[in-house]
PDB file of C-alpha atoms and ligand atoms in Angstrom:
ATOM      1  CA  UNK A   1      -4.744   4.182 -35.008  1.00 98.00           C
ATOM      2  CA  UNK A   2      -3.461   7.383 -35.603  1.00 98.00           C
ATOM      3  CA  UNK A   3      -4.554   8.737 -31.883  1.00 98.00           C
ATOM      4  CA  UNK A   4      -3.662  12.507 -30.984  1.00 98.00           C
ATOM      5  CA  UNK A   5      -4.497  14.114 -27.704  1.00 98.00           C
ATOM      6  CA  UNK A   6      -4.366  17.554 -26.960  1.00 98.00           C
ATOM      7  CA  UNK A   7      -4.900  19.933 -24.092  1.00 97.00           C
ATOM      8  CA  UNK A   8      -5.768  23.439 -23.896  1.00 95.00           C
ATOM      9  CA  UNK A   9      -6.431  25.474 -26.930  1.00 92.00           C
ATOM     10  CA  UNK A  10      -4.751  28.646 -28.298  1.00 91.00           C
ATOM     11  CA  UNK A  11      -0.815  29.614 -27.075  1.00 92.00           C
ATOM     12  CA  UNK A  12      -1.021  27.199 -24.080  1.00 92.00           C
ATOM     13  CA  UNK A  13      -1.931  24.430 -26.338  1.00 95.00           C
ATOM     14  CA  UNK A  14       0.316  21.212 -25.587  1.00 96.00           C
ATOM     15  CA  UNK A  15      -0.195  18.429 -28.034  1.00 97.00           C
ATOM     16  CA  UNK A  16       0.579  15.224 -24.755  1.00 98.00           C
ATOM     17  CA  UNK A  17       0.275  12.443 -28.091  1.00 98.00           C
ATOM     18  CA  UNK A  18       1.198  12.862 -31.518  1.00 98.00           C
ATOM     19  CA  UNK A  19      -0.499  10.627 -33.970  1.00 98.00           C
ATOM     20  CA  UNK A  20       0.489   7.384 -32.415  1.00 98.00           C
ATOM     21  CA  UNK A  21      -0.360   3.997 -33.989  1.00 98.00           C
ATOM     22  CA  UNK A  22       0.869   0.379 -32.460  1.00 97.00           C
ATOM     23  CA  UNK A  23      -0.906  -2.727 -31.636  1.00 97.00           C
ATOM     24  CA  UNK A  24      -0.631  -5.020 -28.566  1.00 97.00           C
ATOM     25  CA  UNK A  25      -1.093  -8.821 -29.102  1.00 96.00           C
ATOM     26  CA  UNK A  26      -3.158 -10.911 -26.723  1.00 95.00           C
ATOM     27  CA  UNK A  27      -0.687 -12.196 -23.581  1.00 96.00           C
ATOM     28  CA  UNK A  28       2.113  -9.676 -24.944  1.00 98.00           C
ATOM     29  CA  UNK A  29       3.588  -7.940 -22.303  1.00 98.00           C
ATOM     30  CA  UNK A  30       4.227  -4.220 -23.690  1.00 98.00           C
ATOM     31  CA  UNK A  31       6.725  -1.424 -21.557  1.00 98.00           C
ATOM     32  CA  UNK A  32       6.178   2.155 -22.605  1.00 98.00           C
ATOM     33  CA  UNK A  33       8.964   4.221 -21.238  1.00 97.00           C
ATOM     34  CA  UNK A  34      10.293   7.745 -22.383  1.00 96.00           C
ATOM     35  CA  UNK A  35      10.580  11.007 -20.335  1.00 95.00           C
ATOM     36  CA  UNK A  36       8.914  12.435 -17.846  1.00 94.00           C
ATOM     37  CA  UNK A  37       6.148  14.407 -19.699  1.00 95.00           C
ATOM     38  CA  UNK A  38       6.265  12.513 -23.181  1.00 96.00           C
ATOM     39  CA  UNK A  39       2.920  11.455 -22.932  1.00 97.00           C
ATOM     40  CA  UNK A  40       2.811   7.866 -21.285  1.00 97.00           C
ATOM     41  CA  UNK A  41       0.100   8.390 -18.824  1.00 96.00           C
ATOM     42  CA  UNK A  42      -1.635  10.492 -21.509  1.00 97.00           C
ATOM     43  CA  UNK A  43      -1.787   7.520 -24.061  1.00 98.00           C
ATOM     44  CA  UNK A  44      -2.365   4.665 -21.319  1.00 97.00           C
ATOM     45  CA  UNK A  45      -5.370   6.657 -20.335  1.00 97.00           C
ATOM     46  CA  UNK A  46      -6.630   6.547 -23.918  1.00 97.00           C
ATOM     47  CA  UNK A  47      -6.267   2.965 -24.157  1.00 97.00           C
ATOM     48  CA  UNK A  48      -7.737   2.340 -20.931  1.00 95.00           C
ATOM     49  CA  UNK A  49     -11.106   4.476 -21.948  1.00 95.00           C
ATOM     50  CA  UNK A  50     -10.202   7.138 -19.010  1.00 94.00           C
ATOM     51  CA  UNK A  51      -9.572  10.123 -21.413  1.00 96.00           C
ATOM     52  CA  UNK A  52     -11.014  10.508 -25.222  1.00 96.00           C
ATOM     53  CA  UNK A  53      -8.490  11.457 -27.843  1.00 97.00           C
ATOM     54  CA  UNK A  54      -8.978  14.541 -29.782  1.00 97.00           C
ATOM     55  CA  UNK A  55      -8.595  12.542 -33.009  1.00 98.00           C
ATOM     56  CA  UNK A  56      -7.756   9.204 -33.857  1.00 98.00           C
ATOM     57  CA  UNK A  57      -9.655   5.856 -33.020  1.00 98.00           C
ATOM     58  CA  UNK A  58      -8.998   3.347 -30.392  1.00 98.00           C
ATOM     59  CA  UNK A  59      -9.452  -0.428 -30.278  1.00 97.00           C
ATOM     60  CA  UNK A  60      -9.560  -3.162 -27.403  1.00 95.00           C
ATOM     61  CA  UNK A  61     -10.578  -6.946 -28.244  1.00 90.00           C
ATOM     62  CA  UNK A  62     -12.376  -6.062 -31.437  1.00 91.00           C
ATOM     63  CA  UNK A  63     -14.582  -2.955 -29.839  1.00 94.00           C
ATOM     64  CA  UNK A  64     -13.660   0.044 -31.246  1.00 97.00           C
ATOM     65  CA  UNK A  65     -14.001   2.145 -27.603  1.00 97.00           C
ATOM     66  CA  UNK A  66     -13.381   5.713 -29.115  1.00 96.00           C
ATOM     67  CA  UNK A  67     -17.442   5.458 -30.163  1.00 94.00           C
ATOM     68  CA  UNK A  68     -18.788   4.140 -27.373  1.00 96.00           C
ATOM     69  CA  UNK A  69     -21.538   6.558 -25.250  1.00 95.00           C
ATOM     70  CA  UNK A  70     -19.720   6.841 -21.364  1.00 93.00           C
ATOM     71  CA  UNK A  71     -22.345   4.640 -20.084  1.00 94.00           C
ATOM     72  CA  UNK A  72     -21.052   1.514 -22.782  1.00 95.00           C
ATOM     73  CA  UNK A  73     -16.797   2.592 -22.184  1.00 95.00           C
ATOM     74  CA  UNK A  74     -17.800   2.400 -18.103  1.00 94.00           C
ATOM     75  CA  UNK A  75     -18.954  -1.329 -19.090  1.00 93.00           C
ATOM     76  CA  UNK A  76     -16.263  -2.277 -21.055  1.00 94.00           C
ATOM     77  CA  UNK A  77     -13.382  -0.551 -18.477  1.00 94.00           C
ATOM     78  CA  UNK A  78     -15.240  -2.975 -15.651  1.00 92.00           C
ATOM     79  CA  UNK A  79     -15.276  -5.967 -17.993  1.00 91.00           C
ATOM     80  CA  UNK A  80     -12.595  -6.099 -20.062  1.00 94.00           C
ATOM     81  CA  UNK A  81      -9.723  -3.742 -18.273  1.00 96.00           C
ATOM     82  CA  UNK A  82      -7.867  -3.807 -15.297  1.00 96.00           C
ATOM     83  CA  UNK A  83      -6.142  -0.813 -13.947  1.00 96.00           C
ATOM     84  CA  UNK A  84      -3.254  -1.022 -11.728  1.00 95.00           C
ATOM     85  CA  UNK A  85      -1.488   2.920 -10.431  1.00 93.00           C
ATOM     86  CA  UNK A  86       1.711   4.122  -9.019  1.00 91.00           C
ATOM     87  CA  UNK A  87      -0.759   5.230  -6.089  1.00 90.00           C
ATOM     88  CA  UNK A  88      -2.171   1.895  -5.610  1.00 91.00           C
ATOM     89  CA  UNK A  89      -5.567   3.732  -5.636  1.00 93.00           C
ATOM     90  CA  UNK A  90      -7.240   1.773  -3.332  1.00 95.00           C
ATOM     91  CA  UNK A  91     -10.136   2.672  -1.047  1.00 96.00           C
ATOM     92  CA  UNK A  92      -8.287   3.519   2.815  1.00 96.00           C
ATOM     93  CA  UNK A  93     -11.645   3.223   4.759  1.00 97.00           C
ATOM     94  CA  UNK A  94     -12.250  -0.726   2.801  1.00 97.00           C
ATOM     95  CA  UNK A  95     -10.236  -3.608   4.201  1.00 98.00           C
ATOM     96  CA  UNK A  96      -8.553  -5.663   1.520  1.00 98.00           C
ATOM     97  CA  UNK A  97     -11.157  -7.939   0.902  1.00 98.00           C
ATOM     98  CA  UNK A  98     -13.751  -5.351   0.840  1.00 98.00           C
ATOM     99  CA  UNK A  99     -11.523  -3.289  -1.705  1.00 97.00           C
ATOM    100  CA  UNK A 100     -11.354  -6.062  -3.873  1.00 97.00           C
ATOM    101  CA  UNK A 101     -15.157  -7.767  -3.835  1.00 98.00           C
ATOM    102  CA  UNK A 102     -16.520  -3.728  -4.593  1.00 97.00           C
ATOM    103  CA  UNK A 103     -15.000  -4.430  -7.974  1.00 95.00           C
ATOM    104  CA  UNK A 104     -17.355  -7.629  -8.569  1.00 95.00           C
ATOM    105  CA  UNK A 105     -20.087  -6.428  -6.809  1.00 96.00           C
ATOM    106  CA  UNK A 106     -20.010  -3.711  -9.307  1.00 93.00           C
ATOM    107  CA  UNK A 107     -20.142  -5.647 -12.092  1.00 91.00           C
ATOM    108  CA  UNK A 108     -23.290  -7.305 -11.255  1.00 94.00           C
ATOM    109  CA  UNK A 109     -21.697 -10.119  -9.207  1.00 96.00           C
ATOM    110  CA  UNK A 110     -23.539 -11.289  -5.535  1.00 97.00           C
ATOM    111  CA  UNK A 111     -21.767  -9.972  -2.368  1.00 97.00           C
ATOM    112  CA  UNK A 112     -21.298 -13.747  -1.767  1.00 97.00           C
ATOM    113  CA  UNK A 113     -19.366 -14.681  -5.231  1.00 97.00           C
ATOM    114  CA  UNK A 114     -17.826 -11.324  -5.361  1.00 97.00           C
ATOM    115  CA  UNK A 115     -16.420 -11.968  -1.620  1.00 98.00           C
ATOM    116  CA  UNK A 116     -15.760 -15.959  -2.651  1.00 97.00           C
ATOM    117  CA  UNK A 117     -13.762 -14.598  -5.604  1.00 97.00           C
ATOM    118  CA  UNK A 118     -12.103 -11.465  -3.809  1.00 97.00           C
ATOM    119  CA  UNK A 119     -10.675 -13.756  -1.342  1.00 97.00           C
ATOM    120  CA  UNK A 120      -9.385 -16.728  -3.789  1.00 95.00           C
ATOM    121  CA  UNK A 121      -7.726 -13.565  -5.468  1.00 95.00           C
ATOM    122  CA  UNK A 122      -6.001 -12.394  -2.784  1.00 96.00           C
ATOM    123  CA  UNK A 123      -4.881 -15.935  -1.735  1.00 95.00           C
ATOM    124  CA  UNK A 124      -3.173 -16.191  -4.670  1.00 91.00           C
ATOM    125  CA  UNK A 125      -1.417 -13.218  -4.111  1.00 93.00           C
ATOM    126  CA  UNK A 126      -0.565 -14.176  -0.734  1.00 93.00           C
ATOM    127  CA  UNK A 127      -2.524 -11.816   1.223  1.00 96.00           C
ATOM    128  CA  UNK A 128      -4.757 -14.765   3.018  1.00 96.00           C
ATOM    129  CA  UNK A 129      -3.578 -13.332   6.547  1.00 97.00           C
ATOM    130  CA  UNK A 130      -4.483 -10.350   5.311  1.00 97.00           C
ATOM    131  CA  UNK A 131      -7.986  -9.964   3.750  1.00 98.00           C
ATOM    132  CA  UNK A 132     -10.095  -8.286   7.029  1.00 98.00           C
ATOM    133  CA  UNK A 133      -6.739  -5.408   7.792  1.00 98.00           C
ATOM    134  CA  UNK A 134      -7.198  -1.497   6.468  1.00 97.00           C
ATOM    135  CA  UNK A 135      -4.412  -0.580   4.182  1.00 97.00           C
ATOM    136  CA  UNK A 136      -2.955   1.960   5.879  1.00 96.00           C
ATOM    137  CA  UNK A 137      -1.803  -1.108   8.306  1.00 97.00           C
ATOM    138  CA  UNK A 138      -0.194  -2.748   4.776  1.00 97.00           C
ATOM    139  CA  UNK A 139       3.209  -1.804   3.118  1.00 95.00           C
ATOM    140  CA  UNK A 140       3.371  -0.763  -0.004  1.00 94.00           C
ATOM    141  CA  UNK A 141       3.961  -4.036  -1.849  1.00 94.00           C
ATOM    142  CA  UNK A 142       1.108  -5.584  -0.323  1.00 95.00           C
ATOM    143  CA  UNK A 143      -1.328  -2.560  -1.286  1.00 96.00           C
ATOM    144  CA  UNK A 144      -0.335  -2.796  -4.666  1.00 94.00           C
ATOM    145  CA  UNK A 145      -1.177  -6.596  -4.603  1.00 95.00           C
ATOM    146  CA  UNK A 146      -4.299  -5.765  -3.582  1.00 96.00           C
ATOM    147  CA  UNK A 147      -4.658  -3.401  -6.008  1.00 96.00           C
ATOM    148  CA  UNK A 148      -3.728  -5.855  -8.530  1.00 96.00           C
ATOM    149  CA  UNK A 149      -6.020  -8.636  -7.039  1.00 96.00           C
ATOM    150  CA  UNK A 150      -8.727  -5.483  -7.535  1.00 96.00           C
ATOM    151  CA  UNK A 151      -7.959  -5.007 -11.164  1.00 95.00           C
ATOM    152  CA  UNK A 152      -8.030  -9.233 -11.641  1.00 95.00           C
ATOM    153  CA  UNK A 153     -11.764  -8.958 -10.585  1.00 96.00           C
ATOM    154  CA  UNK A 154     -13.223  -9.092 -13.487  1.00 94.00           C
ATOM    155  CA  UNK A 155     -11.114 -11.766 -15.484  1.00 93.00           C
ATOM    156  CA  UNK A 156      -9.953  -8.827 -17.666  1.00 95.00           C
ATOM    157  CA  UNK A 157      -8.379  -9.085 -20.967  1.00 95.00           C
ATOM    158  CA  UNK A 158      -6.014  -6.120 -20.667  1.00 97.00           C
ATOM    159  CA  UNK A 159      -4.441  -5.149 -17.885  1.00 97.00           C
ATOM    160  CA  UNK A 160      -3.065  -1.643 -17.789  1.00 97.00           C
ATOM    161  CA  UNK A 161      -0.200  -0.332 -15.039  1.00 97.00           C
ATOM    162  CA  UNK A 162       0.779   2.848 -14.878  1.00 96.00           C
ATOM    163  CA  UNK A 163       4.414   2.929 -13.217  1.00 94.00           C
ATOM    164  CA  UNK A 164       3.109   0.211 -10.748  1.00 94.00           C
ATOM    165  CA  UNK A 165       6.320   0.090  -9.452  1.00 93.00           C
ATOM    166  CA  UNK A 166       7.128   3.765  -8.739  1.00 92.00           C
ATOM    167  CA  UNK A 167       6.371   4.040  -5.033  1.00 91.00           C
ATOM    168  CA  UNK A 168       7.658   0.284  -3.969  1.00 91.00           C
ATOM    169  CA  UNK A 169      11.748  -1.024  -2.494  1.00 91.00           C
ATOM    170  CA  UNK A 170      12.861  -3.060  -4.550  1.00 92.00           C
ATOM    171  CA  UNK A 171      12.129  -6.386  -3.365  1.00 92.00           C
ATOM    172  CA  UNK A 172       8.447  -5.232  -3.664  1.00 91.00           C
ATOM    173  CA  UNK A 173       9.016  -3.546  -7.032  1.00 92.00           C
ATOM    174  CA  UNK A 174      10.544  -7.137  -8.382  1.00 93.00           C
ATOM    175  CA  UNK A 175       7.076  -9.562  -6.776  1.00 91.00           C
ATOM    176  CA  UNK A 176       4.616  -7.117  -8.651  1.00 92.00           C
ATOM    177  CA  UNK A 177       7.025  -7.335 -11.757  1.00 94.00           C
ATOM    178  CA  UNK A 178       6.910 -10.935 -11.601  1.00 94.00           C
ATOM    179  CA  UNK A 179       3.256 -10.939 -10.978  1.00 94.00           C
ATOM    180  CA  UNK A 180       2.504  -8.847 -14.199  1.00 95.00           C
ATOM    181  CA  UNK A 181       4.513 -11.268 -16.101  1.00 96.00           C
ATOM    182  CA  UNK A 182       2.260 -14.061 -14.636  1.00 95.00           C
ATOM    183  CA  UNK A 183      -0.847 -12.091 -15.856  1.00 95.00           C
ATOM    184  CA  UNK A 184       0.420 -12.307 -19.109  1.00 96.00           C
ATOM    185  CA  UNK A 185       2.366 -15.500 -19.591  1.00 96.00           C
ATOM    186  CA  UNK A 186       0.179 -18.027 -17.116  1.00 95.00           C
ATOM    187  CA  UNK A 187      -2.987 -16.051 -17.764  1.00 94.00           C
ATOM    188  CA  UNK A 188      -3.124 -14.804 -21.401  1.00 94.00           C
ATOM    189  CA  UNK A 189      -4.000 -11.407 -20.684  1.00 96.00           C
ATOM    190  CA  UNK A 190      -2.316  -8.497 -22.270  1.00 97.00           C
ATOM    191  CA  UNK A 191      -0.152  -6.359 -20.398  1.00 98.00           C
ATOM    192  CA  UNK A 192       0.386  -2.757 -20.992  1.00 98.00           C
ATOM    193  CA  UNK A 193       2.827  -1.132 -18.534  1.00 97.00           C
ATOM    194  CA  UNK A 194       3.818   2.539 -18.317  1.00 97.00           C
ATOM    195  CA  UNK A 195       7.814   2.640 -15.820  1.00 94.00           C
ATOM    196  CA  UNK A 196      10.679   4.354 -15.849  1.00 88.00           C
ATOM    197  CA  UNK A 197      11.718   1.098 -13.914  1.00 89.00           C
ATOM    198  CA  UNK A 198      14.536  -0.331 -16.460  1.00 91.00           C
ATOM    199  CA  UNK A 199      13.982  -3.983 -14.643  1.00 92.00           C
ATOM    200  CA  UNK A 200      10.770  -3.850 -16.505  1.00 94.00           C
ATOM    201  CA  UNK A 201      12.295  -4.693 -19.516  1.00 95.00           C
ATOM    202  CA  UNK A 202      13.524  -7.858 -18.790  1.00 95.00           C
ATOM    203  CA  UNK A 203       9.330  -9.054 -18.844  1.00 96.00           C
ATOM    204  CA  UNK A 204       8.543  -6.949 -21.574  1.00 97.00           C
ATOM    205  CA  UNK A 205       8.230  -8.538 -24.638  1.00 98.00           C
ATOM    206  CA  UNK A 206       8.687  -5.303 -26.490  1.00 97.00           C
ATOM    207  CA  UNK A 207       9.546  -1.559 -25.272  1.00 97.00           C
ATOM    208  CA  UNK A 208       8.133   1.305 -27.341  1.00 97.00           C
ATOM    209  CA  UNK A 209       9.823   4.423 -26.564  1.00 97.00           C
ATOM    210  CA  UNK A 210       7.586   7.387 -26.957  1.00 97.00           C
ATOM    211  CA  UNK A 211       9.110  11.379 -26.923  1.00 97.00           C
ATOM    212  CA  UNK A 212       7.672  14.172 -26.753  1.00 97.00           C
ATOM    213  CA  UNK A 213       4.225  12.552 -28.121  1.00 98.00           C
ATOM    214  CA  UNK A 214       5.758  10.293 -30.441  1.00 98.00           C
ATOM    215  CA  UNK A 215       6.774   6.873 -30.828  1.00 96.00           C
ATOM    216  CA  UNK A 216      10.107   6.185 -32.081  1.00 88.00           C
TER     217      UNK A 216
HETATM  218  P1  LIG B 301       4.138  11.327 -18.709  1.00 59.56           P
HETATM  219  O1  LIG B 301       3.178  10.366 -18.127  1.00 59.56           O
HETATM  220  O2  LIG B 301       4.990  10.749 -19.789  1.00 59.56           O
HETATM  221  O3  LIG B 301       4.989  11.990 -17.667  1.00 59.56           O
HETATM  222  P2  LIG B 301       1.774  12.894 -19.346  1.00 59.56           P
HETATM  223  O4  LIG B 301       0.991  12.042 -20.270  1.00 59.56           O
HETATM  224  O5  LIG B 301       1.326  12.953 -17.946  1.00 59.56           O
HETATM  225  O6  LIG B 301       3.318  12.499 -19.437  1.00 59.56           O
HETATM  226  O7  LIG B 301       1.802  14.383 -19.915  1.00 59.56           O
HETATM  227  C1  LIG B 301       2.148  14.701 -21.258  1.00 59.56           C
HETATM  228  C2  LIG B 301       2.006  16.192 -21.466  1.00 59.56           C
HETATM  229  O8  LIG B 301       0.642  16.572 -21.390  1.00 59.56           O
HETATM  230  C3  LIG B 301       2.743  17.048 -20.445  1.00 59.56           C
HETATM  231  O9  LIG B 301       3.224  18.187 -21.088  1.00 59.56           O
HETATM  232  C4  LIG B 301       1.651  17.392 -19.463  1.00 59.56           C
HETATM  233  O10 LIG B 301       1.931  18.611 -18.828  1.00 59.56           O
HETATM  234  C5  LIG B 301       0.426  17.507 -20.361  1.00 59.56           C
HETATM  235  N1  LIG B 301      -0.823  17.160 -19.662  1.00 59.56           N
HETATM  236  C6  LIG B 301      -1.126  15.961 -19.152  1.00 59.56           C
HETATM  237  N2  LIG B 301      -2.374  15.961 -18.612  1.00 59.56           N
HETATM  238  C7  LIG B 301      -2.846  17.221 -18.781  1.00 59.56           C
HETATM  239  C8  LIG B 301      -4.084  17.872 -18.446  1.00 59.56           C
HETATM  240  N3  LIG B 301      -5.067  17.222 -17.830  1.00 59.56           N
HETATM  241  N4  LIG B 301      -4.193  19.186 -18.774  1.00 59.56           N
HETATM  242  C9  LIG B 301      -3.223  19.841 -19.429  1.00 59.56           C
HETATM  243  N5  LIG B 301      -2.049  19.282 -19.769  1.00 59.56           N
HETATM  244  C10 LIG B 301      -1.861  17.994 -19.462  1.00 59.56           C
HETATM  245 MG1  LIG B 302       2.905   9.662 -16.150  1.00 59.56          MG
END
């Protein structure tokens, strides 16, 4: 509602979002595209609890997350939110599995159900031949699986993906697309994904085009 984020102060002062209001329904799938430097990554941070707005307020499944203390929004982003990044950011000295059960361990789960869960998880996303293997001995499309698997932990109700597409071929690119429309449409979680990737749109149930801050 209403959410503005700015940077800086004085003449270097760049407003990144511009008073932007929208609502995402539970198991909608929702593509945010625009220019480079509109203000996607600054707005899918907001929503995800990474960055605070300078004004506005922010809600996710009834919590309003822009009053939270850090210690509550760090409980909430492990809960309720999975993140999913161009850069996979996954952990290059965990294997797969291990990169995965952190996440439930984390959250208060045993090593044993976290590592029971981690590996159903991964199954599913067909990396069973490869739970125990580093990523750097993955491609691409399977390190952003396991990403994926990581940000699944939790049973999240919104998923958020930052151009999780951006650094995959295209035959990659299209398994995670059609995995993020699973999350949504098998699962019921809501989907929130930030691409320049135009094949995104044919999953999305809705594209909001944001410029320069703004949604038009
Ligand atoms: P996009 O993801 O659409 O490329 P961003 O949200 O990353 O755009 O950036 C929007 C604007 O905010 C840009 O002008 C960018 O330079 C600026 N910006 C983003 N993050 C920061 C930051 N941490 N400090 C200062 N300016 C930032
Ligand atoms: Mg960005």
């Amino acid at each position: 509602k209403d959410v503005s984020k700015q940077f800086g102060t004085g003449d270097t002062a760049v407003t990144a979002v511009d008073h932007v209001s929208f609502s995402v329904g539970t198991g909608e799938i929702v593509l945010i595209m625009g220019p480079s430097g509109s203000g996607k990554t600054t707005l899918l941070s907001m929503m995800g609890g990474l960055l605070t707005p300078t004004s506005g307020q922010i809600q996710v499944n009834g919590t309003v997350i822009t009053d939270l203390s850090h210690r509550q929004l760090a409980r909430v982003r492990l809960q309720a939110m999975g993140f999913v990044f161009q850069s996979f950011n996954i952990l290059q000295n965990l294997t797969a599995l291990e990169n995965v059960q952190l996440v439930g361990e984390l959250s208060g789960l045993s090593p044993t159900t976290a590592r029971e869960r981690a590996s159903q998880l991964l199954k599913k996303l067909h990396l069973e031949k490869r739970l125990h293997y580093l990523p750097a001995k993955l491609s691409g499309g399977q390190q952003q699986r396991i990403a994926i698997a990581r940000a699944l932990l939790n049973e999240p109700k919104l998923v958020l993906a930052d151009e999780p597409t951006g650094n995959l071929d295209s035959k990659s690119g299209h398994e995670v697309m059609m995995l993020l429309h699973n999350i949504a449409k098998e699962d019921g979680r809501t989907v929130v994904i930030v691409s320049h990737d135009e094949r995104i749109k044919d999953i999305a149930d809705r594209v909001l085009w944001i410029e320069d801050g703004q949604i038009s």
